[in-house]
GROMACS .gro file of C-alpha atoms in nm:
model
  309
    1MET     CA    1  -0.001  -0.032  -0.006
    2ARG     CA    2   0.107   0.360  -0.057
    3ASP     CA    3   0.132   0.633   0.249
    4SER     CA    4  -0.128   0.845   0.124
    5GLY     CA    5  -0.170   1.010   0.440
    6LEU     CA    6  -0.462   1.031   0.699
    7LEU     CA    7  -0.622   0.742   0.488
    8TYR     CA    8  -0.299   0.518   0.517
    9ARG     CA    9  -0.257   0.593   0.910
   10VAL     CA   10  -0.589   0.473   0.984
   11GLU     CA   11  -0.615   0.164   0.764
   12THR     CA   12  -0.259   0.114   0.915
   13LYS     CA   13  -0.442   0.141   1.290
   14LEU     CA   14  -0.727  -0.061   1.184
   15GLN     CA   15  -0.548  -0.309   0.965
   16PHE     CA   16  -0.896  -0.248   0.777
   17GLY     CA   17  -0.982  -0.076   0.466
   18PRO     CA   18  -1.065   0.038   0.106
   19GLY     CA   19  -0.686   0.015   0.065
   20THR     CA   20  -0.643  -0.273   0.268
   21ILE     CA   21  -0.925  -0.506   0.081
   22LEU     CA   22  -0.742  -0.370  -0.257
   23PHE     CA   23  -0.400  -0.475  -0.160
   24ASN     CA   24  -0.500  -0.829  -0.037
   25LYS     CA   25  -0.692  -0.827  -0.467
   26ARG     CA   26  -0.377  -0.754  -0.643
   27LEU     CA   27  -0.167  -0.959  -0.416
   28LEU     CA   28  -0.343  -1.247  -0.559
   29ASP     CA   29  -0.415  -1.139  -0.872
   30ILE     CA   30   0.000  -1.069  -0.883
   31ALA     CA   31   0.055  -1.448  -0.764
   32VAL     CA   32  -0.193  -1.601  -1.025
   33LYS     CA   33  -0.032  -1.386  -1.308
   34ASN     CA   34   0.289  -1.466  -1.236
   35THR     CA   35   0.522  -1.857  -1.179
   36PHE     CA   36   0.686  -1.745  -0.860
   37ASP     CA   37   0.837  -2.008  -0.673
   38TRP     CA   38   0.813  -1.783  -0.349
   39ILE     CA   39   0.705  -1.479  -0.208
   40TRP     CA   40   0.883  -1.242   0.087
   41ILE     CA   41   0.677  -1.101   0.296
   42ASP     CA   42   0.832  -0.764   0.465
   43LYS     CA   43   0.630  -0.683   0.802
   44ASN     CA   44   0.300  -0.848   0.738
   45VAL     CA   45   0.083  -0.506   0.851
   46PHE     CA   46  -0.227  -0.587   0.572
   47ALA     CA   47  -0.230  -0.908   0.414
   48PHE     CA   48  -0.500  -1.092   0.549
   49PRO     CA   49  -0.496  -1.484   0.687
   50GLY     CA   50  -0.708  -1.599   0.422
   51THR     CA   51  -0.503  -1.435   0.135
   52ILE     CA   52  -0.204  -1.597   0.299
   53ARG     CA   53  -0.376  -1.911   0.294
   54LYS     CA   54  -0.469  -1.881  -0.060
   55LEU     CA   55  -0.110  -1.803  -0.114
   56ALA     CA   56   0.024  -2.105   0.064
   57ASP     CA   57  -0.222  -2.322  -0.108
   58ARG     CA   58  -0.080  -2.228  -0.458
   59GLY     CA   59   0.218  -2.383  -0.332
   60LEU     CA   60   0.381  -2.038  -0.302
   61PHE     CA   61   0.700  -2.070  -0.023
   62LEU     CA   62   0.657  -1.813   0.173
   63VAL     CA   63   0.912  -1.596   0.370
   64HIS     CA   64   0.821  -1.349   0.609
   65HIS     CA   65   1.090  -1.094   0.755
   66MET     CA   66   1.026  -0.846   0.994
   67THR     CA   67   1.271  -0.615   1.284
   68ASP     CA   68   0.982  -0.566   1.552
   69ASP     CA   69   0.857  -0.770   1.851
   70LEU     CA   70   0.555  -0.975   1.733
   71LEU     CA   71   0.420  -0.970   2.115
   72ASN     CA   72   0.430  -0.572   2.140
   73PRO     CA   73   0.097  -0.463   2.186
   74ASP     CA   74   0.147  -0.169   2.026
   75GLN     CA   75   0.237  -0.330   1.665
   76PRO     CA   76  -0.028  -0.335   1.389
   77LEU     CA   77   0.033  -0.716   1.362
   78ARG     CA   78  -0.315  -0.910   1.454
   79HIS     CA   79  -0.330  -1.025   1.035
   80TYR     CA   80   0.017  -1.177   1.076
   81ARG     CA   81  -0.037  -1.325   1.408
   82LYS     CA   82  -0.288  -1.531   1.267
   83ALA     CA   83  -0.155  -1.640   0.962
   84ILE     CA   84   0.219  -1.742   1.141
   85PRO     CA   85   0.177  -2.099   1.116
   86LEU     CA   86   0.095  -2.014   0.718
   87ILE     CA   87   0.420  -1.928   0.650
   88HIS     CA   88   0.678  -2.123   0.633
   89VAL     CA   89   1.008  -1.966   0.713
   90HIS     CA   90   1.010  -1.662   0.945
   91LEU     CA   91   1.335  -1.414   0.970
   92THR     CA   92   1.307  -1.194   1.307
   93SER     CA   93   1.588  -1.008   1.391
   94ASN     CA   94   1.400  -1.037   1.788
   95ILE     CA   95   1.623  -1.328   1.966
   96TYR     CA   96   1.295  -1.383   2.185
   97ASN     CA   97   1.043  -1.397   1.907
   98VAL     CA   98   1.234  -1.672   1.727
   99GLN     CA   99   1.100  -1.957   2.000
  100GLU     CA  100   0.773  -1.780   2.030
  101LEU     CA  101   0.732  -1.811   1.661
  102ILE     CA  102   0.757  -2.181   1.728
  103ASN     CA  103   0.538  -2.214   2.024
  104LEU     CA  104   0.262  -2.017   1.805
  105GLY     CA  105   0.320  -2.244   1.498
  106ALA     CA  106   0.556  -2.138   1.284
  107PRO     CA  107   0.716  -2.447   1.077
  108HIS     CA  108   1.036  -2.281   1.093
  109ALA     CA  109   1.194  -1.904   1.281
  110VAL     CA  110   1.522  -1.785   1.179
  111GLN     CA  111   1.728  -1.535   1.349
  112THR     CA  112   1.867  -1.204   1.134
  113HIS     CA  113   1.983  -0.900   1.236
  114LEU     CA  114   1.942  -0.524   1.111
  115GLY     CA  115   2.267  -0.382   0.935
  116PHE     CA  116   2.371  -0.091   0.740
  117ASP     CA  117   2.356   0.045   0.399
  118PRO     CA  118   2.712   0.104   0.264
  119GLU     CA  119   2.587   0.334  -0.008
  120LEU     CA  120   2.425   0.554   0.247
  121CYS     CA  121   2.640   0.520   0.581
  122ARG     CA  122   2.971   0.578   0.430
  123PRO     CA  123   3.244   0.756   0.616
  124GLY     CA  124   3.229   1.083   0.699
  125GLY     CA  125   2.830   1.070   0.555
  126GLN     CA  126   2.688   1.221   0.273
  127ALA     CA  127   2.850   1.554   0.107
  128PRO     CA  128   2.832   1.806   0.188
  129VAL     CA  129   2.871   1.703   0.564
  130GLN     CA  130   2.980   2.052   0.717
  131ARG     CA  131   2.655   2.189   0.804
  132GLU     CA  132   2.663   2.404   1.136
  133GLU     CA  133   2.287   2.245   1.242
  134PHE     CA  134   2.438   1.942   1.197
  135ARG     CA  135   2.766   1.930   1.508
  136SER     CA  136   2.746   1.849   1.789
  137ASP     CA  137   2.963   1.689   2.057
  138VAL     CA  138   2.682   1.407   2.140
  139VAL     CA  139   2.406   1.295   1.892
  140PHE     CA  140   2.123   1.065   1.968
  141ILE     CA  141   1.894   1.026   1.647
  142GLY     CA  142   1.580   0.859   1.705
  143HIS     CA  143   1.270   0.797   1.896
  144TRP     CA  144   1.172   0.967   2.219
  145ARG     CA  145   1.173   0.651   2.516
  146LYS     CA  146   1.117   0.656   2.859
  147HIS     CA  147   1.459   0.547   2.999
  148ILE     CA  148   1.601   0.739   2.733
  149ASP     CA  149   1.550   1.073   2.948
  150ASP     CA  150   1.733   0.913   3.247
  151PHE     CA  151   2.050   0.937   3.073
  152VAL     CA  152   2.014   1.218   2.855
  153LEU     CA  153   1.875   1.475   3.047
  154PRO     CA  154   2.168   1.432   3.321
  155ALA     CA  155   2.445   1.499   3.069
  156ILE     CA  156   2.224   1.798   2.942
  157LYS     CA  157   2.230   1.960   3.260
  158ALA     CA  158   2.583   1.921   3.268
  159GLY     CA  159   2.605   2.160   2.998
  160ILE     CA  160   2.753   1.874   2.753
  161ASP     CA  161   2.691   1.991   2.387
  162VAL     CA  162   2.420   1.719   2.307
  163LYS     CA  163   2.170   1.749   1.957
  164ILE     CA  164   1.866   1.540   1.945
  165TRP     CA  165   1.690   1.442   1.642
  166GLY     CA  166   1.353   1.265   1.592
  167ASP     CA  167   0.967   1.197   1.632
  168GLY     CA  168   0.794   1.193   1.973
  169TRP     CA  169   1.056   1.408   2.241
  170LYS     CA  170   0.708   1.636   2.332
  171LYS     CA  171   0.563   1.349   2.491
  172SER     CA  172   0.829   1.339   2.742
  173PRO     CA  173   0.772   1.519   3.116
  174ASN     CA  174   1.129   1.676   3.087
  175LYS     CA  175   1.001   1.833   2.739
  176LEU     CA  176   1.092   2.147   2.869
  177PHE     CA  177   1.459   2.029   2.928
  178TYR     CA  178   1.499   1.958   2.517
  179VAL     CA  179   1.352   2.251   2.407
  180LYS     CA  180   1.731   2.374   2.297
  181ASN     CA  181   1.864   2.077   2.259
  182ALA     CA  182   1.589   1.867   2.049
  183LEU     CA  183   1.509   1.932   1.676
  184PHE     CA  184   1.185   1.775   1.692
  185ARG     CA  185   1.180   1.623   1.350
  186SER     CA  186   1.232   1.293   1.140
  187VAL     CA  187   1.599   1.315   0.924
  188SER     CA  188   1.625   1.256   0.598
  189ASP     CA  189   1.832   0.951   0.486
  190LYS     CA  190   2.093   1.174   0.326
  191ASP     CA  191   2.121   1.382   0.656
  192TYR     CA  192   2.087   1.062   0.853
  193ALA     CA  193   2.395   0.933   0.805
  194SER     CA  194   2.579   1.300   0.773
  195ILE     CA  195   2.446   1.410   1.153
  196LEU     CA  196   2.588   1.120   1.258
  197ALA     CA  197   2.931   1.168   1.111
  198SER     CA  198   2.912   1.508   1.214
  199ALA     CA  199   2.950   1.439   1.642
  200LYS     CA  200   3.204   1.285   1.837
  201ILE     CA  201   2.994   1.056   2.008
  202ALA     CA  202   2.684   0.906   1.803
  203LEU     CA  203   2.400   0.742   2.120
  204CYS     CA  204   2.297   0.412   2.051
  205PHE     CA  205   1.932   0.357   2.276
  206LEU     CA  206   1.708   0.070   2.224
  207SER     CA  207   1.330   0.011   2.222
  208HIS     CA  208   1.251  -0.138   2.545
  209ALA     CA  209   0.913  -0.192   2.388
  210ASN     CA  210   1.028  -0.386   2.117
  211ARG     CA  211   1.259  -0.613   2.357
  212ASN     CA  212   1.559  -0.499   2.158
  213THR     CA  213   1.892  -0.610   2.187
  214SER     CA  214   2.031  -0.437   1.904
  215THR     CA  215   1.896  -0.164   1.607
  216GLY     CA  216   1.996  -0.011   1.311
  217ARG     CA  217   2.222   0.230   1.494
  218SER     CA  218   2.443  -0.038   1.583
  219PHE     CA  219   2.576  -0.083   1.284
  220GLU     CA  220   2.528   0.264   1.057
  221ILE     CA  221   2.711   0.467   1.394
  222PRO     CA  222   3.014   0.264   1.314
  223ALA     CA  223   3.019   0.251   0.937
  224VAL     CA  224   3.021   0.600   0.925
  225GLY     CA  225   3.289   0.626   1.112
  226THR     CA  226   3.152   0.741   1.457
  227PHE     CA  227   3.267   0.646   1.827
  228MET     CA  228   2.966   0.472   1.942
  229LEU     CA  229   2.826   0.466   2.322
  230ALA     CA  230   2.574   0.228   2.331
  231GLU     CA  231   2.356  -0.028   2.554
  232ARG     CA  232   2.490  -0.279   2.695
  233THR     CA  233   2.347  -0.627   2.581
  234GLU     CA  234   2.476  -0.953   2.478
  235GLU     CA  235   2.415  -0.913   2.102
  236HIS     CA  236   2.633  -0.550   2.115
  237LEU     CA  237   2.894  -0.716   2.313
  238SER     CA  238   2.877  -1.035   2.013
  239PHE     CA  239   2.951  -0.752   1.760
  240TYR     CA  240   3.194  -0.516   1.894
  241LYS     CA  241   3.495  -0.535   2.172
  242GLU     CA  242   3.401  -0.344   2.446
  243GLY     CA  243   3.617  -0.081   2.510
  244GLU     CA  244   3.806  -0.116   2.173
  245GLU     CA  245   3.573  -0.124   1.919
  246ALA     CA  246   3.287   0.097   2.088
  247GLU     CA  247   3.138   0.150   2.478
  248PHE     CA  248   2.861   0.031   2.634
  249PHE     CA  249   2.688   0.140   2.914
  250SER     CA  250   2.433  -0.049   3.169
  251LYS     CA  251   2.331   0.231   3.427
  252PRO     CA  252   2.354   0.652   3.445
  253ASN     CA  253   2.635   0.679   3.611
  254GLU     CA  254   2.827   0.423   3.420
  255PHE     CA  255   2.726   0.638   3.080
  256MET     CA  256   2.784   1.011   3.244
  257THR     CA  257   3.158   0.889   3.307
  258LYS     CA  258   3.242   0.713   2.991
  259LEU     CA  259   3.085   1.009   2.783
  260ASN     CA  260   3.316   1.277   2.983
  261LEU     CA  261   3.595   1.051   2.959
  262TYR     CA  262   3.561   0.993   2.592
  263LEU     CA  263   3.467   1.387   2.513
  264LYS     CA  264   3.825   1.473   2.667
  265ASN     CA  265   3.994   1.191   2.545
  266HIS     CA  266   4.019   1.275   2.162
  267GLU     CA  267   4.282   1.025   2.032
  268GLU     CA  268   4.129   0.740   2.227
  269ARG     CA  269   3.779   0.817   2.117
  270GLN     CA  270   3.904   0.819   1.709
  271GLN     CA  271   4.119   0.502   1.770
  272ILE     CA  272   3.814   0.356   1.904
  273ALA     CA  273   3.579   0.457   1.607
  274LEU     CA  274   3.832   0.367   1.366
  275ALA     CA  275   3.852  -0.009   1.504
  276GLY     CA  276   3.463  -0.004   1.519
  277HIS     CA  277   3.464   0.116   1.155
  278ARG     CA  278   3.692  -0.168   1.044
  279ARG     CA  279   3.461  -0.432   1.239
  280ALA     CA  280   3.123  -0.319   1.080
  281MET     CA  281   3.281  -0.299   0.704
  282THR     CA  282   3.461  -0.659   0.760
  283SER     CA  283   3.204  -0.832   0.997
  284GLY     CA  284   2.913  -0.891   0.724
  285TYR     CA  285   2.706  -0.620   0.848
  286THR     CA  286   2.578  -0.442   0.550
  287TYR     CA  287   2.208  -0.525   0.434
  288PHE     CA  288   2.390  -0.704   0.148
  289ASP     CA  289   2.573  -0.923   0.424
  290ARG     CA  290   2.261  -1.006   0.601
  291VAL     CA  291   2.032  -1.104   0.309
  292SER     CA  292   2.297  -1.344   0.157
  293SER     CA  293   2.287  -1.501   0.547
  294ASP     CA  294   1.949  -1.488   0.565
  295MET     CA  295   1.967  -1.687   0.198
  296LYS     CA  296   2.189  -1.975   0.289
  297SER     CA  297   1.887  -2.028   0.591
  298VAL     CA  298   1.613  -2.053   0.404
  299LEU     CA  299   1.754  -2.195   0.054
  300PRO     CA  300   1.785  -2.560   0.271
  301ILE     CA  301   1.412  -2.493   0.403
  302PHE     CA  302   1.323  -2.437   0.022
  303GLU     CA  303   1.502  -2.757  -0.089
  304LYS     CA  304   1.289  -2.971   0.182
  305TYR     CA  305   1.005  -2.835   0.050
  306CYS     CA  306   1.032  -2.862  -0.293
  307ALA     CA  307   1.138  -3.214  -0.223
  308GLN     CA  308   0.796  -3.297  -0.071
  309TYR     CA  309   0.598  -3.214  -0.403
   0.00000   0.00000   0.00000
């Protein structure tokens, strides 16, 4: 479905409407008129369970890919949840969802990961980079989450140059403290990379509502060559060596200690940023690498599926 403003937002909320009905009809029409072997579905919001069943009944191999938590009640996923047993392979970046999908009847569930686009997230960002509004000592790009206040507010109150870009920050009960620091708006893909590259330190907070243990920023920040300070998770620690390729925190006092330490130590910060960049570029973290890895997981399942017919 195309984003057509208010109607699109309403249909996304309801997961039903004239656009949704037309989308399902066109999806089935395309399947009938073409000789596909399989269909890749990315975060199903609009395809009805009945539509998924008809696709499966036609002998199509169905793969579903999602980077959100299927059990997050705020996600518009009621159609997807009902269709879980009908989809042959589920690729999820949420480590908790792997077993949960199996428990809900998924034939196969495989963990995938987010990554970065090397054409977008280049070292130094996208030219022209050096716009004054992009410069900062510390930057965070993303939605407001309640727990972020516990970390960012003390930094702002301590006089650290923090800039925030993203939606939802007006929801914070502390929004008045953010007025001089938050832009309260989304950024374009091109500006996103340049804003990250224009900061000394880029912060990587996670969505706890989605039970994220990593996110796109986990790979995009090192890819542009900026020092990353991220929430500590087992997954993050598997991607980067702490204190050598990135830095991590768990509590506000640790966050503030590391923020002050690396703002003062330019050479060490640069060394870690460079090592993090090398790790991101050589460890299979691009989206091209991720898809290649996903295909290696999916193809053996597809071959067994084909052998049944």
